Short mmCIF file of C-alpha atoms in Angstrom, two decimals:
data_model
loop_
_atom_site.label_atom_id
_atom_site.label_comp_id
_atom_site.label_asym_id
_atom_site.label_seq_id
_atom_site.Cartn_x
_atom_site.Cartn_y
_atom_site.Cartn_z
CA UNK A 604 8.92 -1.30 21.62
CA UNK A 605 11.10 1.78 21.92
CA UNK A 606 10.78 4.31 19.11
CA UNK A 607 14.06 4.73 17.19
CA UNK A 608 15.87 8.07 17.46
CA UNK A 609 15.56 8.78 13.74
CA UNK A 610 11.79 8.96 14.12
CA UNK A 611 12.26 12.05 16.28
CA UNK A 612 14.07 14.04 13.59
CA UNK A 613 12.54 16.06 10.79
CA UNK A 614 8.80 16.30 10.16
CA UNK A 615 6.27 13.51 10.17
CA UNK A 616 5.68 12.62 6.49
CA UNK A 617 2.23 12.32 4.96
CA UNK A 618 0.94 8.94 6.13
CA UNK A 619 0.17 7.95 2.52
CA UNK A 620 3.87 8.12 1.67
CA UNK A 621 4.81 6.12 4.76
CA UNK A 622 2.21 3.48 3.89
CA UNK A 623 3.46 3.36 0.28
CA UNK A 624 6.99 2.89 1.60
CA UNK A 625 5.75 0.06 3.81
CA UNK A 626 4.00 -1.61 0.85
CA UNK A 627 7.26 -1.42 -1.09
CA UNK A 628 9.08 -3.03 1.85
CA UNK A 629 6.52 -5.83 1.92
CA UNK A 630 6.91 -6.34 -1.85
CA UNK A 631 10.67 -6.79 -1.38
CA UNK A 632 10.02 -9.28 1.44
CA UNK A 633 7.59 -11.20 -0.82
CA UNK A 634 10.27 -11.30 -3.48
CA UNK A 635 12.77 -12.62 -0.92
CA UNK A 636 10.28 -15.32 0.14
CA UNK A 637 9.67 -16.28 -3.51
CA UNK A 638 13.42 -16.65 -4.05
CA UNK A 639 13.68 -18.78 -0.93
CA UNK A 640 10.79 -20.97 -2.11
CA UNK A 641 12.46 -21.27 -5.51
CA UNK A 642 15.68 -22.37 -3.83
CA UNK A 643 13.87 -25.06 -1.84
CA UNK A 644 11.96 -26.29 -4.90
CA UNK A 645 15.11 -26.32 -7.02
CA UNK A 646 17.07 -28.37 -4.50
CA UNK A 647 14.29 -30.74 -3.49
CA UNK A 648 12.60 -31.49 -6.80
CA UNK A 649 15.22 -31.12 -9.50
CA UNK A 650 15.94 -34.80 -9.99
CA UNK A 651 16.26 -34.37 -13.75
CA UNK A 652 18.86 -31.61 -13.65
CA UNK A 653 22.51 -32.31 -13.15
CA UNK A 654 25.18 -32.29 -12.06
CA UNK A 655 23.57 -32.10 -8.64
CA UNK A 656 26.36 -29.97 -7.18
CA UNK A 657 25.46 -27.17 -9.64
CA UNK A 658 21.82 -27.36 -8.58
CA UNK A 659 22.81 -27.16 -4.91
CA UNK A 660 25.06 -24.15 -5.61
CA UNK A 661 22.16 -22.41 -7.38
CA UNK A 662 19.78 -23.20 -4.53
CA UNK A 663 22.25 -21.89 -1.95
CA UNK A 664 22.83 -18.74 -4.04
CA UNK A 665 19.08 -18.11 -4.19
CA UNK A 666 18.77 -18.70 -0.45
CA UNK A 667 21.60 -16.28 0.29
CA UNK A 668 20.10 -13.70 -2.08
CA UNK A 669 16.80 -14.11 -0.23
CA UNK A 670 18.47 -13.33 3.10
CA UNK A 671 20.41 -10.38 1.66
CA UNK A 672 17.29 -9.01 0.00
CA UNK A 673 15.43 -9.13 3.32
CA UNK A 674 18.12 -7.03 4.97
CA UNK A 675 18.26 -4.62 2.02
CA UNK A 676 14.47 -4.26 2.19
CA UNK A 677 14.64 -3.06 5.80
CA UNK A 678 17.62 -0.78 5.18
CA UNK A 679 15.88 0.74 2.16
CA UNK A 680 12.58 1.23 4.04
CA UNK A 681 14.42 2.96 6.90
CA UNK A 682 16.48 5.16 4.55
CA UNK A 683 13.34 6.19 2.66
CA UNK A 684 11.56 7.09 5.90
CA UNK A 685 14.51 9.20 7.05
CA UNK A 686 14.73 10.93 3.66
CA UNK A 687 11.00 11.72 3.67
CA UNK A 688 11.21 13.09 7.22
CA UNK A 689 14.08 15.38 6.25
CA UNK A 690 12.66 16.43 2.87
CA UNK A 691 15.58 14.88 0.95
CA UNK A 692 15.72 12.82 -2.21
CA UNK A 693 15.06 9.13 -1.81
CA UNK A 694 18.29 7.11 -1.80
CA UNK A 695 19.24 4.71 -4.56
CA UNK A 696 19.50 0.98 -3.98
CA UNK A 697 21.78 -1.83 -4.97
CA UNK A 698 18.90 -4.31 -4.69
CA UNK A 699 17.52 -3.92 -8.22
CA UNK A 700 20.74 -4.56 -10.17
CA UNK A 701 21.79 -7.27 -7.69
CA UNK A 702 18.47 -9.07 -7.97
CA UNK A 703 18.44 -8.76 -11.76
CA UNK A 704 22.00 -10.08 -12.10
CA UNK A 705 21.49 -13.09 -9.83
CA UNK A 706 18.16 -14.04 -11.41
CA UNK A 707 19.68 -13.67 -14.90
CA UNK A 708 22.67 -15.81 -13.95
CA UNK A 709 20.44 -18.45 -12.32
CA UNK A 710 18.14 -18.58 -15.35
CA UNK A 711 21.11 -18.90 -17.69
CA UNK A 712 22.64 -21.77 -15.70
CA UNK A 713 19.30 -23.59 -15.50
CA UNK A 714 18.82 -23.14 -19.26
CA UNK A 715 22.28 -24.62 -19.88
CA UNK A 716 21.47 -27.53 -17.56
CA UNK A 717 18.25 -28.17 -19.54
CA UNK A 718 20.13 -28.15 -22.84
CA UNK A 719 22.98 -30.35 -21.58
CA UNK A 720 20.58 -32.84 -20.06
#
């Protein structure tokens, strides 16, 4: 695989920081996989929750969030690597507030569905 051009700029960071950045990337990917699993479980096994269209919308929203989070994880990993190479501050991310908001909204809707049922 060809090495990206950004890996040629700046100085090679301490490998411990690069490995920590990689572990963070993998944690975001695990979170994305957990959201995807939650979406599948919600859609496939939520026979007691209704209306079913709301459950499907929640499952699709979780699936889409999972895909978006996977992309954000890579973009964040790459941005962190570039920042470390160029001795700059690490960039901020939209992932944390986005993830928090969607999970909060999903939990609230599921709680309402439990109460209504």
